[in-house]
Amino acid sequence: PIEAYFSYRKMPFANKYFYEDGTVINASTDADLFAAELNEKLGENFEVVKKYLANSNQLYSNTGSFFLNHSLHKIKSYFTNNFVKAFKGIRLIYLTKNLHQFNEQKFANPKTVQLFNRFATYNGSSPYNAPAMLSLIPHLEHNDGTYYPQGGMISITNALYQLALNKGVKFVFNKNVDRIIATNNSIKGIVVGDENVDADCIVSNGDVYFTYKNLLKNNTIAHKILKQERSSSALIFYWGINKEFHQLDLHNIFFSEDYKSEFDFIFNKKQCYVDPTVYINITSKCEPNVHAPMGKENWFVMINVPANSSINWGEMKMVCRSYIISKINKILQTNIEGFIETENILHPSLIESKTSSYLGSLYGTSSNSRLAAFLRHPNFSIKYKNLYFVGGSVHPGGGIPLCLQSAKITSEIIVDGFDK
């Protein structure tokens, strides 16, 4: 029973969107209220918005659920009723149009288009390249809803950890896995320091590139993986704010004025953009006086940036900091720097060193192609028997929900293999 480990509650709003001209959209997790808000603030046709979300629901239920619940690299997945349902649900427009082109055809106001374009960033992609298939994502926020885990995101980790302990899982912390032992392309165990640990199978939740390159010393396979474009990364500022901003909510988006240029800089020029879209998460809105002292707030401030390349993040982080502060000051009519009491910074180089995510990409490979879902590395190794993978660099993709989904898919593959 999940209640013994973990609690969560539905939020009334998925996001609060701020535009340069002062427009503010409260994106309700109720489809009718959301459509009414877009009608009132942006002049969008109520029924058009409702139809878009209904189609998003249908696309997710018919097609998305197959991709998210099954391995795309096992033949038997394609001989199921779920695949037939998924195939029937695909429309040519979802494959031939990118997300921006799709949204531009549906909505009258460019602000609405920008709002729905943003969902491509949920897996580190560009709406100007990623397929219209990603239009299934809004269904989750505005039909199913957005939820807050009591205690913050760490409570999910703690719940899984406690459940695993209760199931007899043994954890070994603060020890590096130095190598995976493979004999005749079959996995035998791992090397931890001066100890060999035998294993019937191994699941790696590290970046699949680093698993092959560093743990198996197989540069040939590692090099093939690099042929796919990396997803975007992030520059994050953890700010302790010595003030309460009542105009902000749990999730807040401060939009760039030129969205297309922002993504051009991130994916084509591999540079940080001067007017970035800023995301601010404030969990003290849900648990006041728990995540921040009375009268103060904890801000998680993030912008999308290129995966690590030749950028000097020691210098660039402060340049981007000034961009972010300028944008916040302009939209909130404040001087935010005067309220920043504490600060920690996480940039792509640190993300790579802390998590072994190649180039600090947040989602492994991007979805900036129609075949991206099929080109992602499978949840198992074709080369090495009994080696499996979970996490953001393999199917079905990055982000916490999909990483957990990869674990479900992988566990089913392992059980199926050992049952035979």
XYZ file of C-alpha atoms in Angstrom:
420
model
C 0.000 0.000 0.000
C 1.547 3.272 -1.162
C 0.022 5.155 1.787
C 2.443 3.412 4.138
C 5.404 4.951 2.333
C 4.377 8.054 0.485
C 1.666 10.722 0.233
C 0.883 13.334 -2.387
C -1.863 15.755 -3.295
C -3.257 17.257 -6.456
C -2.397 20.869 -7.161
C -4.982 23.340 -8.509
C -2.487 24.742 -11.025
C 0.133 23.024 -13.149
C 2.107 26.198 -13.843
C 1.922 29.948 -13.657
C 3.114 31.523 -16.912
C 4.525 35.053 -17.125
C 5.011 36.880 -20.438
C 7.091 39.980 -21.136
C 4.039 42.184 -21.768
C 2.598 41.469 -18.312
C 0.197 38.678 -19.314
C -0.117 36.011 -16.614
C -1.718 32.605 -17.217
C -2.820 30.421 -14.322
C -2.695 27.001 -15.987
C -5.327 25.019 -14.123
C -5.146 21.246 -13.806
C -8.859 21.248 -14.644
C -9.246 21.178 -18.447
C -12.384 23.345 -18.437
C -10.849 26.000 -16.194
C -7.642 25.972 -18.233
C -9.557 26.441 -21.487
C -11.561 29.265 -19.909
C -8.346 30.971 -18.752
C -6.841 30.834 -22.242
C -10.091 32.161 -23.678
C -10.212 35.076 -21.225
C -6.515 36.036 -21.275
C -5.444 35.113 -24.814
C -8.688 34.996 -26.765
C -8.370 31.314 -27.615
C -11.517 29.469 -28.581
C -12.671 27.450 -25.579
C -13.697 24.442 -27.677
C -10.409 24.469 -29.614
C -8.441 24.157 -26.378
C -10.744 21.413 -25.083
C -10.427 19.497 -28.361
C -6.634 19.814 -28.256
C -6.550 18.327 -24.751
C -9.012 15.591 -25.751
C -6.772 14.665 -28.693
C -3.775 14.773 -26.347
C -5.593 12.326 -24.073
C -6.406 10.026 -26.978
C -2.850 10.131 -28.327
C -1.440 9.318 -24.900
C -3.922 6.514 -24.238
C -3.682 4.879 -27.667
C -0.109 5.464 -28.759
C 1.913 6.971 -25.921
C 1.077 4.216 -23.474
C 2.561 1.595 -25.828
C 5.842 3.477 -26.167
C 6.031 4.134 -22.432
C 5.113 0.651 -21.234
C 6.877 -1.670 -23.653
C 10.350 -2.288 -24.970
C 10.642 -1.115 -28.569
C 13.497 -3.572 -29.066
C 11.663 -6.822 -28.330
C 9.809 -8.377 -31.269
C 7.008 -9.705 -29.095
C 5.997 -6.134 -28.162
C 4.700 -5.721 -31.723
C 2.413 -8.756 -31.522
C 0.109 -7.387 -28.870
C -3.257 -5.658 -28.822
C -1.521 -2.607 -27.356
C 0.616 -2.236 -30.473
C -2.400 -2.556 -32.761
C -4.161 0.127 -30.721
C -1.050 2.340 -30.830
C -0.630 1.920 -34.578
C -4.261 2.815 -35.243
C -3.900 5.925 -33.075
C -1.007 7.410 -35.047
C -1.873 10.180 -37.484
C 0.525 11.295 -40.206
C 0.590 14.843 -38.836
C 2.162 13.607 -35.580
C 5.148 12.362 -37.573
C 5.442 14.876 -40.422
C 5.022 18.083 -38.385
C 7.221 19.327 -35.589
C 5.523 20.383 -32.348
C 5.655 24.099 -33.201
C 4.090 23.590 -36.642
C 1.385 21.446 -35.078
C 0.573 23.990 -32.360
C 0.671 26.891 -34.814
C -2.088 25.222 -36.813
C -4.239 24.740 -33.734
C -4.060 28.061 -31.892
C -4.636 31.688 -32.863
C -2.439 33.448 -30.283
C 1.384 33.089 -30.457
C 1.444 33.083 -26.631
C -0.681 29.926 -26.601
C 1.588 28.338 -29.184
C 4.600 29.158 -27.004
C 2.902 27.692 -23.939
C 2.202 24.374 -25.668
C 5.623 24.402 -27.366
C 7.225 24.297 -23.926
C 6.297 20.657 -23.445
C 9.163 19.660 -25.762
C 11.562 20.759 -23.012
C 10.193 18.015 -20.754
C 12.643 15.657 -22.437
C 15.309 18.185 -23.371
C 14.225 18.818 -26.949
C 13.326 21.720 -29.214
C 9.692 22.257 -30.272
C 11.040 23.385 -33.646
C 12.574 19.953 -34.268
C 10.804 17.437 -32.025
C 7.810 15.637 -33.583
C 4.209 16.658 -32.916
C 3.846 13.339 -31.091
C 4.960 15.247 -27.982
C 1.552 16.956 -27.973
C 0.471 14.020 -25.809
C 2.325 15.493 -22.791
C -0.203 18.286 -21.951
C -2.777 15.577 -21.251
C -0.872 14.584 -18.131
C -0.920 18.099 -16.660
C -4.329 19.363 -17.689
C -6.458 16.209 -17.821
C -4.803 13.931 -15.268
C -3.390 16.732 -13.125
C -0.212 17.844 -11.387
C 0.686 16.516 -7.943
C 2.943 17.518 -5.077
C 4.751 14.856 -3.006
C 4.529 15.631 0.697
C 8.045 16.422 1.897
C 9.267 17.318 -1.589
C 10.845 15.168 -4.291
C 13.206 13.491 -1.821
C 10.176 11.754 -0.290
C 9.847 9.659 -3.467
C 13.444 8.481 -3.100
C 12.943 7.753 0.593
C 9.757 5.786 -0.109
C 11.427 3.622 -2.748
C 14.420 3.064 -0.476
C 12.281 1.990 2.465
C 10.173 -0.304 0.293
C 13.353 -1.901 -1.115
C 14.703 -2.494 2.397
C 11.440 -4.151 3.356
C 11.763 -6.402 0.304
C 15.244 -7.520 1.346
C 17.340 -5.355 -0.950
C 20.887 -4.814 0.286
C 22.425 -1.376 -0.356
C 26.146 -0.617 -0.392
C 26.904 3.105 -0.322
C 30.037 5.189 -0.914
C 31.843 2.577 -2.992
C 32.680 2.956 -6.651
C 31.923 0.268 -9.209
C 35.235 0.216 -11.087
C 34.484 -2.356 -13.745
C 31.898 -4.805 -15.039
C 33.282 -8.329 -15.402
C 32.452 -9.852 -18.793
C 33.639 -13.213 -20.101
C 32.830 -14.246 -23.672
C 30.332 -11.358 -23.842
C 28.474 -12.679 -20.806
C 28.209 -10.675 -17.576
C 29.716 -12.331 -14.489
C 29.808 -9.546 -11.902
C 31.454 -6.283 -10.936
C 34.715 -5.076 -9.474
C 34.397 -2.822 -6.426
C 37.832 -1.728 -5.225
C 39.777 -4.949 -4.660
C 36.656 -7.121 -4.440
C 34.900 -9.118 -7.154
C 31.136 -9.356 -6.676
C 29.485 -12.167 -8.629
C 26.062 -11.565 -10.151
C 23.535 -13.400 -12.346
C 22.626 -10.121 -13.988
C 23.556 -6.459 -13.707
C 21.394 -3.372 -14.133
C 23.226 -0.119 -14.769
C 21.370 3.104 -13.975
C 24.336 5.193 -15.081
C 24.620 6.867 -18.459
C 24.746 4.073 -21.032
C 27.700 5.788 -22.782
C 29.840 5.808 -19.625
C 28.783 2.234 -18.803
C 30.262 0.963 -22.064
C 33.236 3.328 -22.090
C 34.373 3.222 -18.464
C 32.976 0.025 -16.965
C 33.299 -2.289 -19.975
C 36.122 -0.486 -21.789
C 34.216 -0.940 -25.049
C 34.937 2.238 -26.986
C 33.365 0.874 -30.177
C 29.842 0.655 -28.751
C 30.338 3.863 -26.755
C 31.273 5.727 -29.946
C 28.133 4.503 -31.746
C 25.970 5.924 -28.956
C 27.479 9.372 -29.490
C 26.014 9.559 -32.990
C 22.745 10.699 -31.432
C 22.271 14.332 -30.433
C 22.493 15.057 -26.701
C 19.524 16.601 -24.964
C 19.762 20.050 -23.428
C 21.304 20.555 -20.012
C 20.501 23.037 -17.267
C 21.992 25.850 -15.249
C 20.411 25.878 -11.804
C 20.559 28.426 -8.985
C 19.416 27.346 -5.534
C 18.436 30.569 -3.807
C 17.295 31.211 -0.265
C 15.029 34.258 -0.700
C 14.543 36.593 2.247
C 11.003 37.513 1.233
C 7.670 35.935 0.248
C 6.464 36.606 -3.298
C 2.718 36.066 -3.206
C 2.359 36.474 -6.975
C 4.320 33.241 -7.483
C 3.123 29.627 -7.200
C 4.797 26.208 -6.885
C 5.762 26.104 -10.591
C 6.485 29.366 -12.441
C 7.613 30.018 -16.024
C 9.019 33.365 -17.175
C 8.941 33.128 -20.963
C 11.588 34.323 -23.367
C 10.334 36.938 -25.807
C 11.912 35.078 -28.763
C 11.447 31.365 -28.135
C 12.773 30.224 -31.511
C 16.050 32.092 -31.048
C 16.465 30.565 -27.596
C 16.350 27.032 -29.014
C 18.530 27.999 -31.957
C 21.218 29.077 -29.488
C 20.864 25.931 -27.366
C 20.898 23.283 -30.107
C 22.518 24.905 -33.145
C 24.922 27.523 -31.828
C 25.590 25.584 -28.587
C 25.512 28.824 -26.629
C 23.513 30.343 -23.786
C 20.792 32.750 -24.844
C 20.675 36.335 -23.591
C 16.916 36.165 -22.872
C 16.353 32.664 -21.463
C 13.059 31.194 -20.337
C 13.294 30.945 -16.542
C 11.671 28.202 -14.464
C 11.228 28.790 -10.719
C 10.086 26.048 -8.349
C 9.186 27.034 -4.777
C 8.242 24.069 -2.574
C 7.780 26.302 0.476
C 4.533 27.390 -1.226
C 3.198 23.909 -0.401
C 4.934 23.417 2.939
C 5.550 26.832 4.508
C 8.038 26.979 7.375
C 9.269 23.485 6.447
C 11.414 24.120 3.369
C 12.160 27.741 4.261
C 11.983 29.820 7.456
C 8.976 31.961 8.252
C 8.631 34.833 5.768
C 11.224 33.350 3.362
C 11.191 31.074 0.302
C 13.376 28.394 -1.301
C 13.819 29.052 -5.020
C 14.992 26.449 -7.504
C 15.789 28.632 -10.536
C 16.595 26.871 -13.818
C 17.255 27.759 -17.438
C 17.835 25.428 -20.380
C 21.393 25.523 -21.719
C 23.411 23.412 -24.171
C 24.932 20.134 -23.095
C 28.518 20.761 -22.005
C 30.921 21.520 -24.839
C 33.428 24.342 -24.944
C 31.629 26.765 -22.630
C 33.578 28.044 -19.625
C 30.906 27.573 -16.970
C 32.971 29.299 -14.308
C 32.438 32.521 -16.251
C 29.163 31.781 -18.052
C 27.220 30.929 -14.896
C 27.600 34.519 -13.687
C 26.723 35.948 -17.099
C 23.536 33.864 -17.153
C 22.851 34.845 -13.557
C 22.647 38.464 -14.668
C 20.266 37.489 -17.517
C 18.005 35.658 -15.063
C 17.982 38.452 -12.489
C 17.225 41.021 -15.176
C 14.237 39.007 -16.384
C 12.836 38.381 -12.900
C 13.238 42.045 -11.966
C 11.460 43.177 -15.114
C 8.466 40.855 -14.767
C 8.028 41.035 -10.980
C 8.993 44.711 -10.755
C 11.509 44.032 -8.005
C 15.228 43.878 -7.245
C 15.593 40.174 -6.557
C 19.343 40.257 -5.938
C 18.775 42.164 -2.717
C 16.697 39.254 -1.375
C 19.118 36.416 -2.226
C 20.358 35.263 1.168
C 21.994 31.947 0.217
C 23.115 30.545 -3.130
C 24.332 27.287 -4.618
C 24.902 26.716 -8.331
C 24.748 23.598 -10.511
C 25.963 23.775 -14.135
C 26.517 21.177 -16.919
C 30.130 20.410 -15.957
C 29.072 19.712 -12.379
C 26.079 17.677 -13.538
C 28.452 15.508 -15.589
C 30.935 15.051 -12.745
C 28.266 14.406 -10.096
C 26.008 12.084 -12.112
C 28.209 10.745 -14.966
C 25.645 11.992 -17.464
C 27.665 12.520 -20.640
C 28.155 16.254 -21.319
C 25.767 16.949 -18.458
C 22.731 16.321 -20.673
C 19.631 15.965 -18.511
C 17.798 13.440 -20.664
C 20.467 11.427 -22.468
C 19.624 11.920 -26.128
C 17.192 14.528 -27.440
C 13.907 13.778 -29.225
C 14.727 16.152 -32.064
C 13.909 13.588 -34.753
C 10.952 11.429 -35.763
C 12.909 8.244 -35.060
C 14.325 9.344 -31.708
C 12.169 6.916 -29.721
C 13.472 3.976 -31.761
C 17.095 5.137 -31.753
C 17.377 5.302 -27.987
C 19.462 2.523 -26.527
C 17.329 -0.485 -25.473
C 16.865 -1.520 -21.842
C 19.235 -4.428 -22.387
C 22.603 -4.939 -24.041
C 22.645 -6.648 -27.409
C 26.372 -7.332 -27.021
C 26.540 -8.585 -23.420
C 24.226 -11.258 -22.042
C 22.531 -10.420 -18.720
C 23.420 -6.705 -18.820
C 20.463 -4.339 -18.508
C 19.930 -0.583 -18.350
C 17.558 1.871 -16.720
C 17.529 5.659 -16.515
C 17.356 8.691 -18.743
C 19.840 7.587 -21.406
C 17.794 4.536 -22.490
C 14.199 3.813 -23.502
C 11.722 5.426 -22.923
C 13.643 8.621 -22.051
C 14.669 11.144 -19.434
C 12.887 12.783 -16.551
C 11.870 11.081 -13.307
C 8.575 9.511 -14.555
C 10.235 7.967 -17.608
C 13.263 6.803 -15.598
C 10.906 4.950 -13.254
C 9.076 3.596 -16.298
C 12.375 2.305 -17.696
C 12.857 0.392 -14.446
C 9.449 -1.245 -14.867
C 10.184 -2.228 -18.470
C 13.643 -3.546 -17.564
C 12.409 -5.605 -14.611
C 9.800 -7.241 -16.847
C 12.454 -8.097 -19.447
C 14.681 -9.631 -16.754
C 11.855 -11.726 -15.258
C 10.780 -12.851 -18.717
C 14.353 -13.897 -19.531
C 14.910 -15.815 -16.329
C 11.549 -17.566 -16.575
C 12.615 -19.266 -19.788
